[in-house]
């Protein structure tokens, strides 16, 4: 929450600066828009990973894959319901990588998100990996690598997807670089957006958006 709080106050400070310097009689700045732009710019610049702020990186392509728990999981089943953290993993993720993911599961859930682990391989080895992993999230088998290819994940990759189906952040995943911390930070960021349209929240009263 610390990063998001900082971003929020940077946006407020930007609005105050514009309001103070505006010519006499000119309209007040659009607080909503200025905070939104400042937060998106700061978050993009502060991360070496790929993002486009509130504009997003485009819609998550639809995919489905068998789950180790049985049945098919479809990406669109989560739309409008849950944010997603997608971990596109190799066939045999390291113990350190699994431990790092497991350590963040509660934080991911507390942000109203689901962790989907997509293993590059068939269902049988994915089931063995599932049995050996201390993970509670959903694990999918990507037998032909189609999901990885669809999402351009030639190496282990982490993505954050809003419940509106938009991809907001992605990074090549490596242990020890705080990537799951950053994913949780993005979820926190998305949760300060209005659920209806995922624009900056809280919604400001109309009388604050115009000249008093």
JSON list of C-alpha atoms in Angstrom, two decimals:
[
{"chain": "A", "resi": 1, "resn": "UNK", "atom": "CA", "xyz": [0.00, 0.00, 0.00]},
{"chain": "A", "resi": 2, "resn": "UNK", "atom": "CA", "xyz": [2.98, 2.33, 0.62]},
{"chain": "A", "resi": 3, "resn": "UNK", "atom": "CA", "xyz": [3.77, 2.70, -3.09]},
{"chain": "A", "resi": 4, "resn": "UNK", "atom": "CA", "xyz": [0.14, 3.40, -3.98]},
{"chain": "A", "resi": 5, "resn": "UNK", "atom": "CA", "xyz": [-0.20, 5.95, -1.18]},
{"chain": "A", "resi": 6, "resn": "UNK", "atom": "CA", "xyz": [2.91, 7.70, -2.45]},
{"chain": "A", "resi": 7, "resn": "UNK", "atom": "CA", "xyz": [1.54, 7.71, -6.00]},
{"chain": "A", "resi": 8, "resn": "UNK", "atom": "CA", "xyz": [-1.75, 9.13, -4.77]},
{"chain": "A", "resi": 9, "resn": "UNK", "atom": "CA", "xyz": [-0.14, 12.04, -2.96]},
{"chain": "A", "resi": 10, "resn": "UNK", "atom": "CA", "xyz": [2.15, 12.73, -5.92]},
{"chain": "A", "resi": 11, "resn": "UNK", "atom": "CA", "xyz": [-1.01, 13.14, -7.97]},
{"chain": "A", "resi": 12, "resn": "UNK", "atom": "CA", "xyz": [-2.57, 15.46, -5.39]},
{"chain": "A", "resi": 13, "resn": "UNK", "atom": "CA", "xyz": [0.65, 17.52, -5.28]},
{"chain": "A", "resi": 14, "resn": "UNK", "atom": "CA", "xyz": [0.59, 17.82, -9.08]},
{"chain": "A", "resi": 15, "resn": "UNK", "atom": "CA", "xyz": [-3.00, 19.08, -9.01]},
{"chain": "A", "resi": 16, "resn": "UNK", "atom": "CA", "xyz": [-2.14, 21.63, -6.31]},
{"chain": "A", "resi": 17, "resn": "UNK", "atom": "CA", "xyz": [0.81, 22.87, -8.37]},
{"chain": "A", "resi": 18, "resn": "UNK", "atom": "CA", "xyz": [-1.34, 23.30, -11.49]},
{"chain": "A", "resi": 19, "resn": "UNK", "atom": "CA", "xyz": [-4.10, 25.02, -9.51]},
{"chain": "A", "resi": 20, "resn": "UNK", "atom": "CA", "xyz": [-1.65, 27.43, -7.87]},
{"chain": "A", "resi": 21, "resn": "UNK", "atom": "CA", "xyz": [0.05, 28.39, -11.13]},
{"chain": "A", "resi": 22, "resn": "UNK", "atom": "CA", "xyz": [-3.04, 28.66, -13.31]},
{"chain": "A", "resi": 23, "resn": "UNK", "atom": "CA", "xyz": [-3.91, 32.12, -14.70]},
{"chain": "A", "resi": 24, "resn": "UNK", "atom": "CA", "xyz": [-6.55, 34.01, -12.76]},
{"chain": "A", "resi": 25, "resn": "UNK", "atom": "CA", "xyz": [-10.03, 33.08, -13.90]},
{"chain": "A", "resi": 26, "resn": "UNK", "atom": "CA", "xyz": [-8.96, 29.92, -15.73]},
{"chain": "A", "resi": 27, "resn": "UNK", "atom": "CA", "xyz": [-10.80, 26.70, -14.83]},
{"chain": "A", "resi": 28, "resn": "UNK", "atom": "CA", "xyz": [-9.55, 24.40, -12.11]},
{"chain": "A", "resi": 29, "resn": "UNK", "atom": "CA", "xyz": [-7.65, 21.33, -13.33]},
{"chain": "A", "resi": 30, "resn": "UNK", "atom": "CA", "xyz": [-9.51, 18.07, -13.64]},
{"chain": "A", "resi": 31, "resn": "UNK", "atom": "CA", "xyz": [-8.42, 16.47, -10.36]},
{"chain": "A", "resi": 32, "resn": "UNK", "atom": "CA", "xyz": [-9.59, 13.05, -11.43]},
{"chain": "A", "resi": 33, "resn": "UNK", "atom": "CA", "xyz": [-7.54, 13.07, -14.64]},
{"chain": "A", "resi": 34, "resn": "UNK", "atom": "CA", "xyz": [-4.41, 14.65, -13.18]},
{"chain": "A", "resi": 35, "resn": "UNK", "atom": "CA", "xyz": [-4.17, 12.15, -10.33]},
{"chain": "A", "resi": 36, "resn": "UNK", "atom": "CA", "xyz": [-4.74, 9.32, -12.77]},
{"chain": "A", "resi": 37, "resn": "UNK", "atom": "CA", "xyz": [-2.04, 10.53, -15.17]},
{"chain": "A", "resi": 38, "resn": "UNK", "atom": "CA", "xyz": [0.50, 11.15, -12.42]},
{"chain": "A", "resi": 39, "resn": "UNK", "atom": "CA", "xyz": [-0.02, 7.76, -10.81]},
{"chain": "A", "resi": 40, "resn": "UNK", "atom": "CA", "xyz": [0.27, 5.93, -14.12]},
{"chain": "A", "resi": 41, "resn": "UNK", "atom": "CA", "xyz": [3.40, 7.85, -15.15]},
{"chain": "A", "resi": 42, "resn": "UNK", "atom": "CA", "xyz": [5.15, 7.36, -11.80]},
{"chain": "A", "resi": 43, "resn": "UNK", "atom": "CA", "xyz": [4.38, 3.67, -11.68]},
{"chain": "A", "resi": 44, "resn": "UNK", "atom": "CA", "xyz": [5.61, 3.07, -15.22]},
{"chain": "A", "resi": 45, "resn": "UNK", "atom": "CA", "xyz": [8.83, 5.01, -14.67]},
{"chain": "A", "resi": 46, "resn": "UNK", "atom": "CA", "xyz": [9.57, 3.35, -11.32]},
{"chain": "A", "resi": 47, "resn": "UNK", "atom": "CA", "xyz": [9.48, -0.18, -12.72]},
{"chain": "A", "resi": 48, "resn": "UNK", "atom": "CA", "xyz": [11.86, -1.78, -15.18]},
{"chain": "A", "resi": 49, "resn": "UNK", "atom": "CA", "xyz": [9.06, -4.07, -16.27]},
{"chain": "A", "resi": 50, "resn": "UNK", "atom": "CA", "xyz": [6.59, -3.54, -19.07]},
{"chain": "A", "resi": 51, "resn": "UNK", "atom": "CA", "xyz": [3.47, -1.54, -18.32]},
{"chain": "A", "resi": 52, "resn": "UNK", "atom": "CA", "xyz": [1.37, 1.22, -19.81]},
{"chain": "A", "resi": 53, "resn": "UNK", "atom": "CA", "xyz": [-0.23, 2.61, -16.68]},
{"chain": "A", "resi": 54, "resn": "UNK", "atom": "CA", "xyz": [-4.00, 2.85, -16.81]},
{"chain": "A", "resi": 55, "resn": "UNK", "atom": "CA", "xyz": [-3.97, 2.42, -20.59]},
{"chain": "A", "resi": 56, "resn": "UNK", "atom": "CA", "xyz": [-2.90, -1.17, -20.03]},
{"chain": "A", "resi": 57, "resn": "UNK", "atom": "CA", "xyz": [-1.07, -3.51, -22.38]},
{"chain": "A", "resi": 58, "resn": "UNK", "atom": "CA", "xyz": [-4.18, -4.65, -24.19]},
{"chain": "A", "resi": 59, "resn": "UNK", "atom": "CA", "xyz": [-6.79, -7.28, -23.47]},
{"chain": "A", "resi": 60, "resn": "UNK", "atom": "CA", "xyz": [-5.76, -10.68, -22.18]},
{"chain": "A", "resi": 61, "resn": "UNK", "atom": "CA", "xyz": [-6.18, -13.13, -25.08]},
{"chain": "A", "resi": 62, "resn": "UNK", "atom": "CA", "xyz": [-8.72, -15.81, -24.31]},
{"chain": "A", "resi": 63, "resn": "UNK", "atom": "CA", "xyz": [-7.34, -19.24, -23.52]},
{"chain": "A", "resi": 64, "resn": "UNK", "atom": "CA", "xyz": [-8.33, -22.45, -21.81]},
{"chain": "A", "resi": 65, "resn": "UNK", "atom": "CA", "xyz": [-6.23, -25.24, -20.33]},
{"chain": "A", "resi": 66, "resn": "UNK", "atom": "CA", "xyz": [-6.76, -28.34, -18.18]},
{"chain": "A", "resi": 67, "resn": "UNK", "atom": "CA", "xyz": [-6.33, -27.86, -14.44]},
{"chain": "A", "resi": 68, "resn": "UNK", "atom": "CA", "xyz": [-4.60, -30.32, -12.14]},
{"chain": "A", "resi": 69, "resn": "UNK", "atom": "CA", "xyz": [-7.75, -30.20, -10.01]},
{"chain": "A", "resi": 70, "resn": "UNK", "atom": "CA", "xyz": [-9.80, -31.42, -12.97]},
{"chain": "A", "resi": 71, "resn": "UNK", "atom": "CA", "xyz": [-11.77, -29.81, -15.76]},
{"chain": "A", "resi": 72, "resn": "UNK", "atom": "CA", "xyz": [-10.89, -26.87, -17.97]},
{"chain": "A", "resi": 73, "resn": "UNK", "atom": "CA", "xyz": [-10.08, -23.40, -16.73]},
{"chain": "A", "resi": 74, "resn": "UNK", "atom": "CA", "xyz": [-11.00, -20.55, -19.06]},
{"chain": "A", "resi": 75, "resn": "UNK", "atom": "CA", "xyz": [-9.42, -17.14, -18.74]},
{"chain": "A", "resi": 76, "resn": "UNK", "atom": "CA", "xyz": [-12.72, -15.37, -19.42]},
{"chain": "A", "resi": 77, "resn": "UNK", "atom": "CA", "xyz": [-14.36, -17.07, -16.43]},
{"chain": "A", "resi": 78, "resn": "UNK", "atom": "CA", "xyz": [-12.60, -14.54, -14.20]},
{"chain": "A", "resi": 79, "resn": "UNK", "atom": "CA", "xyz": [-13.62, -11.45, -16.13]},
{"chain": "A", "resi": 80, "resn": "UNK", "atom": "CA", "xyz": [-15.68, -9.10, -14.01]},
{"chain": "A", "resi": 81, "resn": "UNK", "atom": "CA", "xyz": [-15.03, -11.26, -10.93]},
{"chain": "A", "resi": 82, "resn": "UNK", "atom": "CA", "xyz": [-11.35, -11.44, -10.03]},
{"chain": "A", "resi": 83, "resn": "UNK", "atom": "CA", "xyz": [-8.03, -9.87, -10.90]},
{"chain": "A", "resi": 84, "resn": "UNK", "atom": "CA", "xyz": [-5.45, -12.39, -12.10]},
{"chain": "A", "resi": 85, "resn": "UNK", "atom": "CA", "xyz": [-1.79, -12.95, -11.42]},
{"chain": "A", "resi": 86, "resn": "UNK", "atom": "CA", "xyz": [-0.58, -15.25, -14.19]},
{"chain": "A", "resi": 87, "resn": "UNK", "atom": "CA", "xyz": [2.67, -17.10, -13.64]},
{"chain": "A", "resi": 88, "resn": "UNK", "atom": "CA", "xyz": [3.74, -18.65, -16.93]},
{"chain": "A", "resi": 89, "resn": "UNK", "atom": "CA", "xyz": [6.26, -21.15, -15.62]},
{"chain": "A", "resi": 90, "resn": "UNK", "atom": "CA", "xyz": [8.68, -23.69, -17.04]},
{"chain": "A", "resi": 91, "resn": "UNK", "atom": "CA", "xyz": [7.93, -27.40, -16.86]},
{"chain": "A", "resi": 92, "resn": "UNK", "atom": "CA", "xyz": [9.89, -27.69, -13.62]},
{"chain": "A", "resi": 93, "resn": "UNK", "atom": "CA", "xyz": [9.87, -24.47, -11.57]},
{"chain": "A", "resi": 94, "resn": "UNK", "atom": "CA", "xyz": [12.59, -24.25, -8.96]},
{"chain": "A", "resi": 95, "resn": "UNK", "atom": "CA", "xyz": [11.81, -24.76, -5.28]},
{"chain": "A", "resi": 96, "resn": "UNK", "atom": "CA", "xyz": [12.88, -21.16, -4.63]},
{"chain": "A", "resi": 97, "resn": "UNK", "atom": "CA", "xyz": [10.43, -19.87, -7.25]},
{"chain": "A", "resi": 98, "resn": "UNK", "atom": "CA", "xyz": [7.59, -21.92, -5.79]},
{"chain": "A", "resi": 99, "resn": "UNK", "atom": "CA", "xyz": [8.43, -20.79, -2.26]},
{"chain": "A", "resi": 100, "resn": "UNK", "atom": "CA", "xyz": [8.41, -17.16, -3.38]},
{"chain": "A", "resi": 101, "resn": "UNK", "atom": "CA", "xyz": [5.03, -17.59, -5.06]},
{"chain": "A", "resi": 102, "resn": "UNK", "atom": "CA", "xyz": [3.56, -19.40, -2.06]},
{"chain": "A", "resi": 103, "resn": "UNK", "atom": "CA", "xyz": [4.73, -16.64, 0.28]},
{"chain": "A", "resi": 104, "resn": "UNK", "atom": "CA", "xyz": [2.59, -14.14, -1.65]},
{"chain": "A", "resi": 105, "resn": "UNK", "atom": "CA", "xyz": [-0.58, -16.19, -2.12]},
{"chain": "A", "resi": 106, "resn": "UNK", "atom": "CA", "xyz": [-2.41, -14.75, 0.87]},
{"chain": "A", "resi": 107, "resn": "UNK", "atom": "CA", "xyz": [-1.55, -11.20, -0.21]},
{"chain": "A", "resi": 108, "resn": "UNK", "atom": "CA", "xyz": [-2.78, -11.96, -3.74]},
{"chain": "A", "resi": 109, "resn": "UNK", "atom": "CA", "xyz": [-6.07, -13.33, -2.44]},
{"chain": "A", "resi": 110, "resn": "UNK", "atom": "CA", "xyz": [-6.53, -10.42, -0.06]},
{"chain": "A", "resi": 111, "resn": "UNK", "atom": "CA", "xyz": [-6.45, -8.12, -3.10]},
{"chain": "A", "resi": 112, "resn": "UNK", "atom": "CA", "xyz": [-9.34, -9.99, -4.71]},
{"chain": "A", "resi": 113, "resn": "UNK", "atom": "CA", "xyz": [-7.11, -11.81, -7.18]},
{"chain": "A", "resi": 114, "resn": "UNK", "atom": "CA", "xyz": [-6.45, -15.38, -8.25]},
{"chain": "A", "resi": 115, "resn": "UNK", "atom": "CA", "xyz": [-3.01, -16.88, -8.83]},
{"chain": "A", "resi": 116, "resn": "UNK", "atom": "CA", "xyz": [-2.95, -19.01, -11.99]},
{"chain": "A", "resi": 117, "resn": "UNK", "atom": "CA", "xyz": [0.20, -21.05, -12.51]},
{"chain": "A", "resi": 118, "resn": "UNK", "atom": "CA", "xyz": [0.54, -22.25, -16.11]},
{"chain": "A", "resi": 119, "resn": "UNK", "atom": "CA", "xyz": [3.11, -25.05, -16.36]},
{"chain": "A", "resi": 120, "resn": "UNK", "atom": "CA", "xyz": [4.71, -25.65, -19.74]},
{"chain": "A", "resi": 121, "resn": "UNK", "atom": "CA", "xyz": [4.02, -29.38, -20.09]},
{"chain": "A", "resi": 122, "resn": "UNK", "atom": "CA", "xyz": [1.37, -32.08, -20.07]},
{"chain": "A", "resi": 123, "resn": "UNK", "atom": "CA", "xyz": [-1.12, -32.70, -17.30]},
{"chain": "A", "resi": 124, "resn": "UNK", "atom": "CA", "xyz": [0.71, -35.67, -15.76]},
{"chain": "A", "resi": 125, "resn": "UNK", "atom": "CA", "xyz": [3.97, -33.85, -14.89]},
{"chain": "A", "resi": 126, "resn": "UNK", "atom": "CA", "xyz": [1.92, -30.81, -13.89]},
{"chain": "A", "resi": 127, "resn": "UNK", "atom": "CA", "xyz": [0.00, -33.01, -11.44]},
{"chain": "A", "resi": 128, "resn": "UNK", "atom": "CA", "xyz": [3.29, -34.29, -10.00]},
{"chain": "A", "resi": 129, "resn": "UNK", "atom": "CA", "xyz": [4.53, -30.73, -9.68]},
{"chain": "A", "resi": 130, "resn": "UNK", "atom": "CA", "xyz": [1.27, -29.75, -8.03]},
{"chain": "A", "resi": 131, "resn": "UNK", "atom": "CA", "xyz": [1.64, -32.50, -5.43]},
{"chain": "A", "resi": 132, "resn": "UNK", "atom": "CA", "xyz": [5.15, -31.32, -4.59]},
{"chain": "A", "resi": 133, "resn": "UNK", "atom": "CA", "xyz": [4.32, -27.61, -4.41]},
{"chain": "A", "resi": 134, "resn": "UNK", "atom": "CA", "xyz": [3.05, -25.75, -1.35]},
{"chain": "A", "resi": 135, "resn": "UNK", "atom": "CA", "xyz": [0.76, -23.68, -3.56]},
{"chain": "A", "resi": 136, "resn": "UNK", "atom": "CA", "xyz": [-2.98, -23.26, -3.17]},
{"chain": "A", "resi": 137, "resn": "UNK", "atom": "CA", "xyz": [-3.53, -21.44, -6.46]},
{"chain": "A", "resi": 138, "resn": "UNK", "atom": "CA", "xyz": [-4.88, -23.02, -9.61]},
{"chain": "A", "resi": 139, "resn": "UNK", "atom": "CA", "xyz": [-2.33, -24.88, -11.73]},
{"chain": "A", "resi": 140, "resn": "UNK", "atom": "CA", "xyz": [-2.84, -25.44, -15.45]},
{"chain": "A", "resi": 141, "resn": "UNK", "atom": "CA", "xyz": [-1.01, -27.66, -17.93]},
{"chain": "A", "resi": 142, "resn": "UNK", "atom": "CA", "xyz": [0.08, -26.06, -21.20]},
{"chain": "A", "resi": 143, "resn": "UNK", "atom": "CA", "xyz": [0.91, -29.25, -23.07]},
{"chain": "A", "resi": 144, "resn": "UNK", "atom": "CA", "xyz": [1.74, -27.75, -26.46]},
{"chain": "A", "resi": 145, "resn": "UNK", "atom": "CA", "xyz": [2.98, -24.42, -25.15]},
{"chain": "A", "resi": 146, "resn": "UNK", "atom": "CA", "xyz": [0.05, -22.67, -26.82]},
{"chain": "A", "resi": 147, "resn": "UNK", "atom": "CA", "xyz": [-0.78, -20.45, -23.84]},
{"chain": "A", "resi": 148, "resn": "UNK", "atom": "CA", "xyz": [2.85, -19.42, -23.42]},
{"chain": "A", "resi": 149, "resn": "UNK", "atom": "CA", "xyz": [3.08, -18.66, -27.15]},
{"chain": "A", "resi": 150, "resn": "UNK", "atom": "CA", "xyz": [-0.21, -16.75, -27.14]},
{"chain": "A", "resi": 151, "resn": "UNK", "atom": "CA", "xyz": [1.10, -14.50, -24.36]},
{"chain": "A", "resi": 152, "resn": "UNK", "atom": "CA", "xyz": [4.60, -14.17, -25.82]},
{"chain": "A", "resi": 153, "resn": "UNK", "atom": "CA", "xyz": [6.20, -15.91, -22.84]},
{"chain": "A", "resi": 154, "resn": "UNK", "atom": "CA", "xyz": [9.37, -17.46, -24.19]},
{"chain": "A", "resi": 155, "resn": "UNK", "atom": "CA", "xyz": [10.75, -17.45, -20.65]},
{"chain": "A", "resi": 156, "resn": "UNK", "atom": "CA", "xyz": [9.06, -17.58, -17.23]},
{"chain": "A", "resi": 157, "resn": "UNK", "atom": "CA", "xyz": [6.78, -14.55, -17.08]},
{"chain": "A", "resi": 158, "resn": "UNK", "atom": "CA", "xyz": [4.52, -12.87, -14.54]},
{"chain": "A", "resi": 159, "resn": "UNK", "atom": "CA", "xyz": [1.44, -10.86, -15.57]},
{"chain": "A", "resi": 160, "resn": "UNK", "atom": "CA", "xyz": [-1.14, -8.83, -13.68]},
{"chain": "A", "resi": 161, "resn": "UNK", "atom": "CA", "xyz": [-4.58, -8.69, -15.30]},
{"chain": "A", "resi": 162, "resn": "UNK", "atom": "CA", "xyz": [-7.45, -6.55, -14.04]},
{"chain": "A", "resi": 163, "resn": "UNK", "atom": "CA", "xyz": [-10.91, -7.98, -13.59]},
{"chain": "A", "resi": 164, "resn": "UNK", "atom": "CA", "xyz": [-11.81, -5.97, -16.69]},
{"chain": "A", "resi": 165, "resn": "UNK", "atom": "CA", "xyz": [-9.60, -8.33, -18.71]},
{"chain": "A", "resi": 166, "resn": "UNK", "atom": "CA", "xyz": [-6.85, -5.76, -19.36]},
{"chain": "A", "resi": 167, "resn": "UNK", "atom": "CA", "xyz": [-3.19, -6.67, -18.86]},
{"chain": "A", "resi": 168, "resn": "UNK", "atom": "CA", "xyz": [-1.58, -3.92, -16.78]},
{"chain": "A", "resi": 169, "resn": "UNK", "atom": "CA", "xyz": [1.89, -5.25, -16.04]},
{"chain": "A", "resi": 170, "resn": "UNK", "atom": "CA", "xyz": [4.24, -8.03, -17.09]},
{"chain": "A", "resi": 171, "resn": "UNK", "atom": "CA", "xyz": [7.83, -8.98, -16.42]},
{"chain": "A", "resi": 172, "resn": "UNK", "atom": "CA", "xyz": [10.21, -11.85, -17.10]},
{"chain": "A", "resi": 173, "resn": "UNK", "atom": "CA", "xyz": [10.14, -13.71, -13.79]},
{"chain": "A", "resi": 174, "resn": "UNK", "atom": "CA", "xyz": [13.27, -14.51, -11.80]},
{"chain": "A", "resi": 175, "resn": "UNK", "atom": "CA", "xyz": [13.66, -15.46, -8.15]},
{"chain": "A", "resi": 176, "resn": "UNK", "atom": "CA", "xyz": [14.91, -12.81, -5.75]},
{"chain": "A", "resi": 177, "resn": "UNK", "atom": "CA", "xyz": [13.94, -9.71, -7.74]},
{"chain": "A", "resi": 178, "resn": "UNK", "atom": "CA", "xyz": [10.73, -8.90, -5.88]},
{"chain": "A", "resi": 179, "resn": "UNK", "atom": "CA", "xyz": [8.50, -9.60, -8.86]},
{"chain": "A", "resi": 180, "resn": "UNK", "atom": "CA", "xyz": [5.68, -11.04, -6.76]},
{"chain": "A", "resi": 181, "resn": "UNK", "atom": "CA", "xyz": [5.96, -8.01, -4.46]},
{"chain": "A", "resi": 182, "resn": "UNK", "atom": "CA", "xyz": [5.50, -5.79, -7.50]},
{"chain": "A", "resi": 183, "resn": "UNK", "atom": "CA", "xyz": [2.55, -7.89, -8.69]},
{"chain": "A", "resi": 184, "resn": "UNK", "atom": "CA", "xyz": [0.83, -7.42, -5.33]},
{"chain": "A", "resi": 185, "resn": "UNK", "atom": "CA", "xyz": [1.58, -3.69, -5.52]},
{"chain": "A", "resi": 186, "resn": "UNK", "atom": "CA", "xyz": [-0.16, -3.56, -8.91]},
{"chain": "A", "resi": 187, "resn": "UNK", "atom": "CA", "xyz": [-3.18, -5.37, -7.49]},
{"chain": "A", "resi": 188, "resn": "UNK", "atom": "CA", "xyz": [-3.30, -2.81, -4.70]},
{"chain": "A", "resi": 189, "resn": "UNK", "atom": "CA", "xyz": [-3.12, -0.10, -7.37]},
{"chain": "A", "resi": 190, "resn": "UNK", "atom": "CA", "xyz": [-6.01, -1.62, -9.33]},
{"chain": "A", "resi": 191, "resn": "UNK", "atom": "CA", "xyz": [-8.09, -1.82, -6.19]},
{"chain": "A", "resi": 192, "resn": "UNK", "atom": "CA", "xyz": [-7.99, 1.94, -5.69]},
{"chain": "A", "resi": 193, "resn": "UNK", "atom": "CA", "xyz": [-9.68, 2.24, -9.06]},
{"chain": "A", "resi": 194, "resn": "UNK", "atom": "CA", "xyz": [-13.43, 2.39, -9.32]},
{"chain": "A", "resi": 195, "resn": "UNK", "atom": "CA", "xyz": [-14.74, -1.12, -10.06]},
{"chain": "A", "resi": 196, "resn": "UNK", "atom": "CA", "xyz": [-17.22, 0.15, -12.62]},
{"chain": "A", "resi": 197, "resn": "UNK", "atom": "CA", "xyz": [-14.70, 1.64, -15.02]},
{"chain": "A", "resi": 198, "resn": "UNK", "atom": "CA", "xyz": [-11.29, 1.18, -13.35]},
{"chain": "A", "resi": 199, "resn": "UNK", "atom": "CA", "xyz": [-10.55, 4.87, -13.13]},
{"chain": "A", "resi": 200, "resn": "UNK", "atom": "CA", "xyz": [-9.02, 6.65, -10.21]},
{"chain": "A", "resi": 201, "resn": "UNK", "atom": "CA", "xyz": [-10.86, 6.40, -6.89]},
{"chain": "A", "resi": 202, "resn": "UNK", "atom": "CA", "xyz": [-12.24, 7.68, -4.66]},
{"chain": "A", "resi": 203, "resn": "UNK", "atom": "CA", "xyz": [-14.69, 9.50, -6.91]},
{"chain": "A", "resi": 204, "resn": "UNK", "atom": "CA", "xyz": [-14.32, 13.21, -6.29]},
{"chain": "A", "resi": 205, "resn": "UNK", "atom": "CA", "xyz": [-17.44, 15.31, -5.65]},
{"chain": "A", "resi": 206, "resn": "UNK", "atom": "CA", "xyz": [-18.52, 17.31, -8.67]},
{"chain": "A", "resi": 207, "resn": "UNK", "atom": "CA", "xyz": [-17.95, 20.63, -6.87]},
{"chain": "A", "resi": 208, "resn": "UNK", "atom": "CA", "xyz": [-14.25, 19.79, -6.57]},
{"chain": "A", "resi": 209, "resn": "UNK", "atom": "CA", "xyz": [-13.91, 19.31, -10.31]},
{"chain": "A", "resi": 210, "resn": "UNK", "atom": "CA", "xyz": [-14.79, 22.88, -11.25]},
{"chain": "A", "resi": 211, "resn": "UNK", "atom": "CA", "xyz": [-13.93, 26.38, -10.13]},
{"chain": "A", "resi": 212, "resn": "UNK", "atom": "CA", "xyz": [-15.42, 27.18, -6.74]}
]
